[in-house]
Tab-separated table of C-alpha atoms in Angstrom:
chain	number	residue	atom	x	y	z
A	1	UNK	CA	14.054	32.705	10.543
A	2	UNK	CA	11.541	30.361	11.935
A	3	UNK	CA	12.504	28.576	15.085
A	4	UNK	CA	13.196	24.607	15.042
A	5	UNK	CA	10.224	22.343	16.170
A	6	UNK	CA	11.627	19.039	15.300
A	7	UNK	CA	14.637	17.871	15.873
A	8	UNK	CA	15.687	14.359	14.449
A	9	UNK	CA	18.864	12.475	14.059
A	10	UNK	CA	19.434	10.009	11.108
A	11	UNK	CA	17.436	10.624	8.241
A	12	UNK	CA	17.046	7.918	5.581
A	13	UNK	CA	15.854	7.448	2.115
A	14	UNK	CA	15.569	4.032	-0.009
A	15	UNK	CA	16.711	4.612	-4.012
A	16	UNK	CA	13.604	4.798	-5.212
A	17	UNK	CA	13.399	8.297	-3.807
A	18	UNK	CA	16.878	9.338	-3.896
A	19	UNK	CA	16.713	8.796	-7.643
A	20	UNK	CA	13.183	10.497	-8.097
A	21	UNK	CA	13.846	13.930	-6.455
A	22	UNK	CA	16.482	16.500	-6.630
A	23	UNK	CA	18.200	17.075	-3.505
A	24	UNK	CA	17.557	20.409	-3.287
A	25	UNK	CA	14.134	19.483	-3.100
A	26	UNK	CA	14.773	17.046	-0.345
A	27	UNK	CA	16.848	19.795	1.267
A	28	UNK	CA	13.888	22.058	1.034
A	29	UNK	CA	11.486	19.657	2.280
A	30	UNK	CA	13.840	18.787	5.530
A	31	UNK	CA	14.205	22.315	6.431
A	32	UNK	CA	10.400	23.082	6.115
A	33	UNK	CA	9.772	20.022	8.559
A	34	UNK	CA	11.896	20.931	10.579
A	35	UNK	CA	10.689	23.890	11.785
A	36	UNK	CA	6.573	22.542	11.568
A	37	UNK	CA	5.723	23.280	8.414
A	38	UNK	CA	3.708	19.907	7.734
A	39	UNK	CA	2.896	20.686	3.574
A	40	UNK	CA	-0.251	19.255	2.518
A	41	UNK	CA	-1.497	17.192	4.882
A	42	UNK	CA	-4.566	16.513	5.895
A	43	UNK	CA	-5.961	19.026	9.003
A	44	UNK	CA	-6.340	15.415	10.855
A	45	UNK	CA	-2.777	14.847	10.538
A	46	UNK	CA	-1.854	18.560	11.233
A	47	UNK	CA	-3.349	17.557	14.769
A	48	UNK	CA	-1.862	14.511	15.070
A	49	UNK	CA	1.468	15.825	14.594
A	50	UNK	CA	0.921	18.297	17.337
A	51	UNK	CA	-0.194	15.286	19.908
A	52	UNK	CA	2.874	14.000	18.423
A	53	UNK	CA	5.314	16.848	19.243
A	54	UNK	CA	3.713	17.478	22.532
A	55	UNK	CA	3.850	13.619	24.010
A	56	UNK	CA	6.265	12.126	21.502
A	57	UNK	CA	5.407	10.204	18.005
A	58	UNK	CA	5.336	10.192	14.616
A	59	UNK	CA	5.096	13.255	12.974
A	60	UNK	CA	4.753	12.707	8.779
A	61	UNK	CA	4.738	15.737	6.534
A	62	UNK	CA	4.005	15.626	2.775
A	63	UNK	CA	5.828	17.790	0.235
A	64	UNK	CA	5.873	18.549	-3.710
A	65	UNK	CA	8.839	18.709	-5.671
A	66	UNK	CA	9.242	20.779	-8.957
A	67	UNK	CA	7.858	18.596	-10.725
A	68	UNK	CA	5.053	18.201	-9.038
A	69	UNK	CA	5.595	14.721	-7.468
A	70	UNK	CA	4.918	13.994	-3.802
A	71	UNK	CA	7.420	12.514	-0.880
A	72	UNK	CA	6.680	12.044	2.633
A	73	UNK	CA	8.927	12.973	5.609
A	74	UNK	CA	8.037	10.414	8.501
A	75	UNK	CA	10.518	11.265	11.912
A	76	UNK	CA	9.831	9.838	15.386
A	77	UNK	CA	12.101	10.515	18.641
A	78	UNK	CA	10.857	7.387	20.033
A	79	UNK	CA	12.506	5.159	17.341
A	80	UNK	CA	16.203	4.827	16.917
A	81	UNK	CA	16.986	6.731	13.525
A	82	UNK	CA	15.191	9.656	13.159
A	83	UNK	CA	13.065	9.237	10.684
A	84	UNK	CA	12.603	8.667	6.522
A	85	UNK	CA	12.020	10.162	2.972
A	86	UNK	CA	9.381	8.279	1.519
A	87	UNK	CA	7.010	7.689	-1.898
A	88	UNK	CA	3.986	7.324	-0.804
A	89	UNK	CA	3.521	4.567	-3.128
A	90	UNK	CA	6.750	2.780	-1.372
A	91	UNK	CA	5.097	3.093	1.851
């Protein structure tokens, strides 16, 4: 069991994605940010999320479903909610 590295409140999606993607994907996707596994970023955004985590930020992790189709986790424990499920094309 890998140990927690994020931990954010209110998660929210708009329709686009919650229609687009099966939730166990989203599930999937949640639990593997949560504990710092960042997907397929880019190594500049790897370090950026660990600035991030260290001095407090956004941290944005990208993800493929089963199909093949990318989303975007964006959380940040200096905003209010704690973060959002994104398209990139939405963004």
């Amino acid at each position: 069991m890998s140990r927690r590295v994020i931990f954010f409140g209110k998660i929210t999606a708009d329709f686009t994605t919650l229609q687009r993607f099966h939730f166990a994907d989203i599930c999937l996707a949640l639990d593997r940010h949560e504990v710092g596994d960042w997907g397929g970023v880019m190594a500049s955004t790897e370090m950026e999320n660990a600035a991030a985590l260290a001095c407090g930020g956004r941290v944005k992790s990208s993800y493929l479903d089963r199909q093949g189709r990318e989303c975007w986790i964006i959380t940040d424990k200096t905003q209010e909610h704690g973060g959002t499920i994104i398209v990139p094309a939405e963004w």
